[in-house]
Amino acid sequence: MTAAQLPPGARVYFPRGSALDVLRCKADEWMLDGPAGTGKSRVCLEKLNALAEKYPGCRLAIVRKFRAAITETALVTFEQHVKPRCDTANQQRRVRQSYQYPNGSEIVVAGIDNPVKLMSAEFDAIYVQEATELSLNDWEFLSTRLRNGVVPYQQLFGDCNPGPPSHWLKKRMDAGLTLRILSRHEDNPRLFTSRGELTPFGTSYLARLDKLTGPRRDRLRNGKWAAAEGMVYDAWRDDLHLIDPFTVPPEWRRFVVIDFGFTNPFVCQWWALDGDGRMYRYRELYRTRRTVRDHAAQIRALTGSEHIEAWVCDHDAEDRATLEQELGIRTIAADKAVSRGIQGVNDRLVPADDGRPRLFLFKGALVERDPLLVDEETGLSDRPTCTEEEIDGYVWAKGANGETLKEHPVKENDHGQDGLRYAARYADGFGKVAPITRTTTRPRSVA
């Protein structure tokens, strides 16, 4: 039957290349690895749907690090393209818990951040979207849930864009513990015809990827597990410094760091200090094209009753005055010395004698992704959208002969890095602590 002969409402999917390999794969653990836009998520969801229809009563799962991230990614693809006539019981995607099939099969939707549905459950196959977000412990935990036995082969699989070469997932694939299936742009029918010719959408999409620079281009355009050359923070490791969030104890010190911006991002970072002086960024705003007054209203709501001992800001006098007036606080000027700030951050990134670094960023700390930084059609951004996305591209400038100048970082996409430096200098004692009173520790509420 050709596409023209299909009944109304029927879906069309013609897998090729790595997509065919995925649908045929029976390995117990595999990863679809490749650049952005190759159709990785689509074929992984097609695989789940095929299993659900072929094996009545099987239990499958769609998993991501944070459940909220699945709503506008995997679930949109699944409902609009993979199984458009599935029974959704009038539920909104953000609260969807599972998809039920007439034959008794079920696809559960869950996040590692709230693993209740996973802890005592049994599955035949688990699909992890954006697997680089997970820790090795997360991955190994999911592998213990594969014990339902309805499908004759139990599988843990996922998709990912490449990350840094030091990532545990690359090491696992290199060691042969996880089968790697390489995905290419040519495998996606939206980008290339069956004759290997670019489609109009493929032309515009790849042109956007071609605009990326540094390690983001290497990873998202070329599919390479690459680190930036001349990284300022060469001690940075995603698997060490990006940690799962937890409830910050009320007795820990807290302070806020702000780097003003309008055309460039306005960055507000909430930091906590534990009893040993380790820093934790637990919340972040990273937005463009909004006024300080608009930011102040959101900062007030997010901070709530938290006791903030200091508001550390860059030196824009007008913006500082507006923020102080809107929040009813006093701010202090950040120590903006670049070299000293970088040294302070690097010192904290290096593990101490106890094996732990002294600076951490919570995963998922970004309050909301700035829609103005993201292409509406592709979902991609050619600029960072939070502090951690800046780090790989925060590199030393080069001299006329191409030599690295370890004095001046490239002044581009560094607004979260400014905040990191201000925060490290403040935490190390290079800042005047505002008196801890109700006026200075809590933003003034507006009646």
Short mmCIF file of C-alpha atoms in Angstrom, two decimals:
data_model
loop_
_atom_site.label_atom_id
_atom_site.label_comp_id
_atom_site.label_asym_id
_atom_site.label_seq_id
_atom_site.Cartn_x
_atom_site.Cartn_y
_atom_site.Cartn_z
CA MET A 1 0.00 0.00 0.00
CA THR A 2 1.34 3.41 -0.94
CA ALA A 3 0.97 6.56 1.15
CA ALA A 4 -1.75 7.74 -1.25
CA GLN A 5 -3.76 4.55 -0.60
CA LEU A 6 -3.73 4.81 3.19
CA PRO A 7 -7.08 5.44 4.89
CA PRO A 8 -7.83 8.95 6.22
CA GLY A 9 -6.07 9.69 9.52
CA ALA A 10 -3.50 6.93 9.05
CA ARG A 11 0.09 7.91 9.81
CA VAL A 12 3.07 7.47 7.54
CA TYR A 13 6.56 6.57 8.73
CA PHE A 14 9.30 5.31 6.43
CA PRO A 15 12.37 4.44 8.56
CA ARG A 16 15.77 4.25 6.96
CA GLY A 17 19.41 4.05 7.98
CA SER A 18 19.87 4.08 11.74
CA ALA A 19 16.08 4.18 12.24
CA LEU A 20 15.83 0.71 10.72
CA ASP A 21 18.67 -0.46 12.96
CA VAL A 22 16.74 0.79 16.00
CA LEU A 23 13.52 -1.01 15.05
CA ARG A 24 15.42 -4.27 14.51
CA CYS A 25 17.69 -4.00 17.56
CA LYS A 26 17.20 -6.55 20.36
CA ALA A 27 20.27 -5.66 22.44
CA ASP A 28 19.54 -5.28 26.14
CA GLU A 29 21.12 -1.81 26.32
CA TRP A 30 21.65 0.62 23.44
CA MET A 31 21.94 4.32 22.66
CA LEU A 32 20.98 6.27 19.53
CA ASP A 33 23.77 8.85 19.36
CA GLY A 34 23.97 11.71 16.90
CA PRO A 35 23.64 15.43 16.15
CA ALA A 36 20.48 17.47 16.56
CA GLY A 37 17.54 16.88 14.24
CA THR A 38 18.25 13.37 12.96
CA GLY A 39 14.88 12.00 14.10
CA LYS A 40 16.21 10.14 17.14
CA SER A 41 13.24 10.70 19.45
CA ARG A 42 10.73 9.85 16.72
CA VAL A 43 12.15 6.41 16.01
CA CYS A 44 12.59 5.58 19.71
CA LEU A 45 8.92 6.39 20.26
CA GLU A 46 8.00 4.35 17.18
CA LYS A 47 9.91 1.46 18.75
CA LEU A 48 7.89 1.73 21.97
CA ASN A 49 4.62 1.91 20.06
CA ALA A 50 5.53 -1.14 17.96
CA LEU A 51 6.33 -3.14 21.11
CA ALA A 52 3.08 -2.06 22.77
CA GLU A 53 1.02 -3.17 19.78
CA LYS A 54 2.90 -6.44 19.15
CA TYR A 55 3.06 -7.74 22.74
CA PRO A 56 -0.30 -7.47 24.57
CA GLY A 57 0.00 -6.61 28.25
CA CYS A 58 3.57 -5.33 28.08
CA ARG A 59 4.68 -2.39 30.23
CA LEU A 60 6.94 0.27 28.77
CA ALA A 61 8.15 3.70 29.90
CA ILE A 62 9.19 7.09 28.55
CA VAL A 63 11.65 8.64 31.01
CA ARG A 64 13.63 11.84 31.28
CA LYS A 65 15.62 13.41 34.10
CA PHE A 66 12.82 15.88 34.82
CA ARG A 67 9.21 14.90 34.14
CA ALA A 68 8.26 18.48 33.19
CA ALA A 69 10.69 18.39 30.25
CA ILE A 70 8.83 15.49 28.60
CA THR A 71 5.59 17.45 28.20
CA GLU A 72 6.63 19.60 25.25
CA THR A 73 9.14 17.18 23.75
CA ALA A 74 8.52 13.43 23.67
CA LEU A 75 4.79 13.60 24.38
CA VAL A 76 4.14 16.11 21.59
CA THR A 77 5.97 13.88 19.11
CA PHE A 78 4.18 10.78 20.37
CA GLU A 79 0.68 12.24 20.23
CA GLN A 80 1.04 14.19 16.99
CA HIS A 81 3.11 11.77 14.91
CA VAL A 82 3.46 8.31 16.43
CA LYS A 83 0.04 7.38 17.81
CA PRO A 84 -2.28 10.28 16.96
CA ARG A 85 -5.45 8.37 17.78
CA CYS A 86 -4.36 7.10 21.18
CA ASP A 87 -6.75 7.31 24.11
CA THR A 88 -5.64 10.29 26.18
CA ALA A 89 -8.74 10.33 28.43
CA ASN A 90 -8.97 14.12 28.03
CA GLN A 91 -5.85 14.55 30.17
CA GLN A 92 -3.50 17.45 29.60
CA ARG A 93 0.01 16.40 28.61
CA ARG A 94 1.62 18.00 31.66
CA VAL A 95 -0.28 15.62 33.98
CA ARG A 96 -0.31 12.57 31.73
CA GLN A 97 0.78 9.47 33.62
CA SER A 98 0.46 6.79 30.96
CA TYR A 99 -0.96 5.69 27.61
CA GLN A 100 -3.30 2.71 27.68
CA TYR A 101 -3.66 0.35 24.70
CA PRO A 102 -6.76 -1.75 23.91
CA ASN A 103 -4.64 -4.92 24.16
CA GLY A 104 -3.66 -4.16 27.77
CA SER A 105 -0.24 -2.70 27.02
CA GLU A 106 0.77 0.49 28.80
CA ILE A 107 3.40 3.19 28.27
CA VAL A 108 4.19 5.00 31.54
CA VAL A 109 5.50 8.60 31.57
CA ALA A 110 7.93 9.42 34.40
CA GLY A 111 10.85 11.55 35.50
CA ILE A 112 13.86 10.58 37.58
CA ASP A 113 13.17 13.68 39.68
CA ASN A 114 10.03 11.97 41.03
CA PRO A 115 10.77 8.25 40.76
CA VAL A 116 7.79 6.93 42.75
CA LYS A 117 6.24 5.35 39.64
CA LEU A 118 9.55 3.65 38.84
CA MET A 119 10.82 2.43 42.20
CA SER A 120 8.72 -0.73 42.57
CA ALA A 121 7.56 -1.06 38.97
CA GLU A 122 8.40 -3.71 36.40
CA PHE A 123 8.92 -2.90 32.73
CA ASP A 124 9.77 -4.66 29.48
CA ALA A 125 11.46 -1.64 27.91
CA ILE A 126 12.42 1.85 29.05
CA TYR A 127 13.20 4.70 26.67
CA VAL A 128 15.29 7.58 28.06
CA GLN A 129 15.10 10.84 26.14
CA GLU A 130 18.23 13.04 26.35
CA ALA A 131 20.15 10.36 28.22
CA THR A 132 23.14 12.64 28.84
CA GLU A 133 21.00 14.40 31.48
CA LEU A 134 21.10 11.27 33.66
CA SER A 135 23.81 10.19 36.05
CA LEU A 136 25.31 6.71 35.89
CA ASN A 137 23.38 5.89 39.07
CA ASP A 138 20.14 6.91 37.34
CA TRP A 139 20.90 4.68 34.36
CA GLU A 140 21.82 1.68 36.48
CA PHE A 141 18.71 2.17 38.62
CA LEU A 142 16.51 2.03 35.51
CA SER A 143 18.20 -1.18 34.40
CA THR A 144 16.96 -2.89 37.57
CA ARG A 145 13.33 -2.18 36.57
CA LEU A 146 13.49 -4.44 33.49
CA ARG A 147 11.85 -7.58 34.80
CA ASN A 148 8.31 -7.75 33.43
CA GLY A 149 9.01 -10.61 31.02
CA VAL A 150 6.16 -10.09 28.55
CA VAL A 151 8.40 -8.94 25.69
CA PRO A 152 10.91 -11.74 24.95
CA TYR A 153 13.81 -9.29 25.18
CA GLN A 154 14.00 -6.60 27.87
CA GLN A 155 15.60 -3.30 26.82
CA LEU A 156 16.95 -0.08 28.29
CA PHE A 157 17.61 2.38 25.51
CA GLY A 158 17.81 6.09 24.85
CA ASP A 159 18.80 8.90 22.57
CA CYS A 160 21.33 11.67 23.04
CA ASN A 161 23.20 14.50 21.43
CA PRO A 162 26.95 14.21 22.08
CA GLY A 163 28.40 15.94 25.14
CA PRO A 164 31.94 16.28 26.50
CA PRO A 165 34.30 13.32 25.90
CA SER A 166 34.53 12.73 29.65
CA HIS A 167 30.81 11.93 29.98
CA TRP A 168 30.04 8.56 31.59
CA LEU A 169 27.74 7.62 28.70
CA LYS A 170 30.49 7.95 26.09
CA LYS A 171 32.83 5.91 28.27
CA ARG A 172 30.13 3.27 28.64
CA MET A 173 29.62 3.08 24.88
CA ASP A 174 33.37 3.03 24.24
CA ALA A 175 33.69 0.11 26.67
CA GLY A 176 31.00 -1.84 24.82
CA LEU A 177 28.62 -1.89 27.79
CA THR A 178 26.04 0.11 25.85
CA LEU A 179 25.61 -0.54 22.14
CA ARG A 180 26.04 2.67 20.14
CA ILE A 181 23.83 3.24 17.09
CA LEU A 182 24.99 6.28 15.14
CA SER A 183 22.28 8.58 13.80
CA ARG A 184 22.83 10.89 10.81
CA HIS A 185 20.94 13.83 9.35
CA GLU A 186 20.51 11.84 6.14
CA ASP A 187 18.38 9.35 8.11
CA ASN A 188 15.64 11.94 8.66
CA PRO A 189 13.08 12.14 5.79
CA ARG A 190 12.20 15.70 6.83
CA LEU A 191 15.75 16.78 6.01
CA PHE A 192 16.72 14.55 3.07
CA THR A 193 14.77 12.78 0.35
CA SER A 194 15.28 9.07 -0.32
CA ARG A 195 17.66 10.14 -3.10
CA GLY A 196 19.84 12.02 -0.61
CA GLU A 197 18.71 15.50 -1.66
CA LEU A 198 18.03 18.22 0.90
CA THR A 199 14.40 19.17 1.40
CA PRO A 200 13.45 22.85 1.80
CA PHE A 201 13.05 22.31 5.54
CA GLY A 202 16.36 20.45 5.66
CA THR A 203 18.11 23.35 3.96
CA SER A 204 16.84 25.89 6.50
CA TYR A 205 17.40 23.60 9.49
CA LEU A 206 20.99 22.71 8.64
CA ALA A 207 21.69 26.37 7.88
CA ARG A 208 20.73 27.14 11.47
CA LEU A 209 23.02 24.40 12.77
CA ASP A 210 25.81 25.77 10.59
CA LYS A 211 25.64 29.04 12.53
CA LEU A 212 26.60 27.31 15.78
CA THR A 213 30.16 27.75 16.99
CA GLY A 214 32.72 25.90 19.09
CA PRO A 215 31.74 22.70 20.87
CA ARG A 216 28.03 23.33 20.25
CA ARG A 217 28.66 23.09 16.50
CA ASP A 218 30.86 20.02 16.95
CA ARG A 219 28.15 18.28 18.95
CA LEU A 220 24.84 19.46 17.46
CA ARG A 221 25.92 19.83 13.82
CA ASN A 222 28.70 17.28 13.44
CA GLY A 223 27.77 14.73 16.10
CA LYS A 224 31.17 14.77 17.84
CA TRP A 225 31.79 14.25 21.55
CA ALA A 226 33.90 17.38 21.83
CA ALA A 227 35.33 19.69 24.46
CA ALA A 228 36.15 23.32 23.80
CA GLU A 229 39.76 24.20 23.08
CA GLY A 230 41.13 26.58 25.69
CA MET A 231 38.26 26.28 28.17
CA VAL A 232 38.63 28.78 30.99
CA TYR A 233 37.25 26.32 33.52
CA ASP A 234 39.14 23.22 32.48
CA ALA A 235 38.35 21.57 35.83
CA TRP A 236 34.61 21.65 35.04
CA ARG A 237 32.88 18.27 34.75
CA ASP A 238 29.17 17.88 34.08
CA ASP A 239 29.03 14.65 36.06
CA LEU A 240 30.70 16.23 39.09
CA HIS A 241 29.50 19.82 39.28
CA LEU A 242 25.95 19.47 37.93
CA ILE A 243 24.00 17.76 40.70
CA ASP A 244 20.45 16.68 41.39
CA PRO A 245 18.47 19.31 43.31
CA PHE A 246 17.58 18.92 46.97
CA THR A 247 15.78 21.02 49.56
CA VAL A 248 18.21 23.65 50.83
CA PRO A 249 18.26 23.57 54.66
CA PRO A 250 16.83 26.78 56.12
CA GLU A 251 19.92 27.40 58.25
CA TRP A 252 22.26 27.65 55.24
CA ARG A 253 23.38 31.12 54.18
CA ARG A 254 21.83 32.42 50.97
CA PHE A 255 22.69 35.26 48.65
CA VAL A 256 21.61 36.44 45.20
CA VAL A 257 23.86 37.52 42.33
CA ILE A 258 22.58 39.64 39.43
CA ASP A 259 24.15 40.56 36.10
CA PHE A 260 21.97 43.16 34.40
CA GLY A 261 21.02 42.95 30.75
CA PHE A 262 18.26 43.64 28.25
CA THR A 263 19.47 42.84 24.73
CA ASN A 264 21.94 40.50 26.38
CA PRO A 265 20.53 38.18 29.04
CA PHE A 266 19.64 39.42 32.50
CA VAL A 267 20.96 36.73 34.85
CA CYS A 268 19.82 36.26 38.43
CA GLN A 269 21.36 33.40 40.42
CA TRP A 270 20.26 32.26 43.87
CA TRP A 271 23.12 30.72 45.86
CA ALA A 272 23.35 28.78 49.10
CA LEU A 273 26.42 28.10 51.26
CA ASP A 274 26.59 24.98 53.42
CA GLY A 275 28.41 24.77 56.75
CA ASP A 276 31.69 23.91 55.00
CA GLY A 277 31.49 26.87 52.63
CA ARG A 278 30.47 24.89 49.53
CA MET A 279 28.40 26.90 47.04
CA TYR A 280 25.16 25.69 45.45
CA ARG A 281 23.30 27.59 42.73
CA TYR A 282 19.75 26.44 43.33
CA ARG A 283 17.68 28.77 41.12
CA GLU A 284 18.28 30.91 38.04
CA LEU A 285 16.62 33.46 35.77
CA TYR A 286 18.20 33.93 32.33
CA ARG A 287 16.04 36.23 30.19
CA THR A 288 16.33 38.86 27.48
CA ARG A 289 14.10 41.79 26.52
CA ARG A 290 12.51 42.37 29.92
CA THR A 291 12.80 45.40 32.14
CA VAL A 292 14.29 45.39 35.62
CA ARG A 293 10.82 46.11 37.02
CA ASP A 294 9.43 42.99 35.35
CA HIS A 295 12.34 40.94 36.65
CA ALA A 296 11.88 42.36 40.15
CA ALA A 297 8.28 41.15 40.34
CA GLN A 298 9.35 37.62 39.42
CA ILE A 299 12.34 37.69 41.77
CA ARG A 300 10.08 38.75 44.63
CA ALA A 301 7.66 35.89 43.94
CA LEU A 302 10.42 33.28 43.58
CA THR A 303 12.33 34.37 46.68
CA GLY A 304 9.27 34.37 48.90
CA SER A 305 10.24 34.17 52.56
CA GLU A 306 13.83 33.04 51.99
CA HIS A 307 16.38 34.95 54.07
CA ILE A 308 18.85 36.51 51.62
CA GLU A 309 21.91 37.95 53.35
CA ALA A 310 23.17 39.91 50.34
CA TRP A 311 22.12 41.04 46.88
CA VAL A 312 25.32 41.21 44.81
CA CYS A 313 24.95 43.16 41.55
CA ASP A 314 27.05 44.45 38.71
CA HIS A 315 27.74 48.15 38.70
CA ASP A 316 24.92 49.61 36.59
CA ALA A 317 23.76 52.41 38.89
CA GLU A 318 20.37 52.96 37.28
CA ASP A 319 19.41 49.28 37.24
CA ARG A 320 20.62 48.79 40.81
CA ALA A 321 18.54 51.75 41.97
CA THR A 322 15.45 50.40 40.21
CA LEU A 323 15.93 46.95 41.71
CA GLU A 324 16.40 48.36 45.21
CA GLN A 325 13.27 50.48 44.87
CA GLU A 326 11.13 47.65 43.50
CA LEU A 327 12.25 45.04 46.05
CA GLY A 328 12.86 47.28 49.05
CA ILE A 329 16.40 45.98 49.48
CA ARG A 330 19.97 47.29 49.55
CA THR A 331 22.41 45.87 47.00
CA ILE A 332 26.19 45.64 47.10
CA ALA A 333 28.53 46.07 44.15
CA ALA A 334 30.12 42.89 42.86
CA ASP A 335 33.88 42.44 42.78
CA LYS A 336 34.30 42.47 38.99
CA ALA A 337 38.03 41.69 38.83
CA VAL A 338 38.04 39.10 36.04
CA SER A 339 41.31 37.27 36.78
CA ARG A 340 40.67 37.01 40.51
CA GLY A 341 37.09 35.90 39.89
CA ILE A 342 38.14 33.18 37.45
CA GLN A 343 40.76 31.95 39.88
CA GLY A 344 38.16 31.84 42.64
CA VAL A 345 35.79 29.75 40.52
CA ASN A 346 38.56 27.41 39.34
CA ASP A 347 39.79 26.88 42.90
CA ARG A 348 36.29 25.82 43.90
CA LEU A 349 35.83 23.49 40.91
CA VAL A 350 38.90 21.44 41.86
CA PRO A 351 37.97 18.66 44.33
CA ALA A 352 39.16 19.32 47.87
CA ASP A 353 40.84 16.79 50.15
CA ASP A 354 37.50 15.08 50.76
CA GLY A 355 37.12 14.47 47.01
CA ARG A 356 34.31 16.99 46.61
CA PRO A 357 34.49 20.33 44.81
CA ARG A 358 33.22 23.47 46.52
CA LEU A 359 30.92 24.74 43.78
CA PHE A 360 27.82 23.01 42.43
CA LEU A 361 24.98 23.90 40.07
CA PHE A 362 21.58 22.28 40.57
CA LYS A 363 20.23 20.56 37.46
CA GLY A 364 16.97 22.07 36.33
CA ALA A 365 17.56 25.30 38.27
CA LEU A 366 16.46 27.45 35.32
CA VAL A 367 13.00 28.79 36.16
CA GLU A 368 11.94 29.10 32.52
CA ARG A 369 13.64 28.90 29.15
CA ASP A 370 13.69 32.22 27.34
CA PRO A 371 11.49 31.75 24.23
CA LEU A 372 13.34 34.59 22.51
CA LEU A 373 16.55 32.54 22.61
CA VAL A 374 14.93 29.47 21.02
CA ASP A 375 13.87 28.95 17.42
CA GLU A 376 10.14 28.23 17.49
CA GLU A 377 10.21 25.75 14.62
CA THR A 378 13.33 23.75 15.46
CA GLY A 379 13.46 24.15 19.24
CA LEU A 380 17.16 24.98 18.93
CA SER A 381 19.10 27.93 20.25
CA ASP A 382 22.29 29.28 18.74
CA ARG A 383 23.11 30.86 22.10
CA PRO A 384 23.22 29.45 25.64
CA THR A 385 19.98 29.59 27.61
CA CYS A 386 21.44 29.16 31.12
CA THR A 387 24.76 29.42 32.95
CA GLU A 388 25.81 25.78 32.54
CA GLU A 389 25.32 25.97 28.77
CA GLU A 390 27.87 28.80 28.63
CA ILE A 391 30.72 26.93 30.31
CA ASP A 392 31.98 24.84 27.38
CA GLY A 393 32.17 27.93 25.19
CA TYR A 394 33.78 30.16 27.82
CA VAL A 395 37.29 30.11 26.38
CA TRP A 396 40.49 32.10 26.49
CA ALA A 397 41.12 34.64 23.74
CA LYS A 398 43.82 33.92 21.18
CA GLY A 399 46.68 36.15 20.11
CA ALA A 400 47.67 37.18 16.59
CA ASN A 401 49.71 33.99 16.19
CA GLY A 402 46.93 31.76 17.44
CA GLU A 403 48.43 31.31 20.90
CA THR A 404 46.07 31.09 23.86
CA LEU A 405 46.12 34.18 26.06
CA LYS A 406 45.30 32.99 29.56
CA GLU A 407 44.48 36.46 30.75
CA HIS A 408 41.37 37.50 28.85
CA PRO A 409 38.39 35.25 28.13
CA VAL A 410 36.44 35.81 24.94
CA LYS A 411 33.76 38.36 25.85
CA GLU A 412 30.78 36.53 24.35
CA ASN A 413 27.92 34.50 25.84
CA ASP A 414 29.40 34.98 29.31
CA HIS A 415 26.63 36.59 31.35
CA GLY A 416 26.14 33.58 33.62
CA GLN A 417 29.93 33.37 33.92
CA ASP A 418 29.97 36.94 35.22
CA GLY A 419 27.53 35.78 37.88
CA LEU A 420 29.73 32.79 38.75
CA ARG A 421 32.72 35.07 39.29
CA TYR A 422 30.74 37.54 41.41
CA ALA A 423 29.37 34.67 43.49
CA ALA A 424 32.76 33.06 44.09
CA ARG A 425 34.32 36.36 45.13
CA TYR A 426 31.46 37.07 47.53
CA ALA A 427 31.55 33.56 49.02
CA ASP A 428 35.30 33.88 49.53
CA GLY A 429 34.75 36.97 51.63
CA PHE A 430 35.34 39.71 49.08
CA GLY A 431 32.10 41.57 49.57
CA LYS A 432 30.40 43.57 52.25
CA VAL A 433 27.61 41.59 53.90
CA ALA A 434 24.39 43.54 54.20
CA PRO A 435 22.86 43.53 57.68
CA ILE A 436 20.45 40.64 58.17
CA THR A 437 17.16 42.38 58.83
CA ARG A 438 13.71 41.88 57.44
CA THR A 439 14.22 44.86 55.16
CA THR A 440 17.37 43.45 53.58
CA THR A 441 16.76 39.72 53.72
CA ARG A 442 13.32 39.53 52.15
CA PRO A 443 12.00 41.44 49.16
CA ARG A 444 9.27 43.84 50.15
CA SER A 445 5.82 42.53 49.30
CA VAL A 446 3.47 44.67 47.30
CA ALA A 447 -0.07 45.06 48.56
#
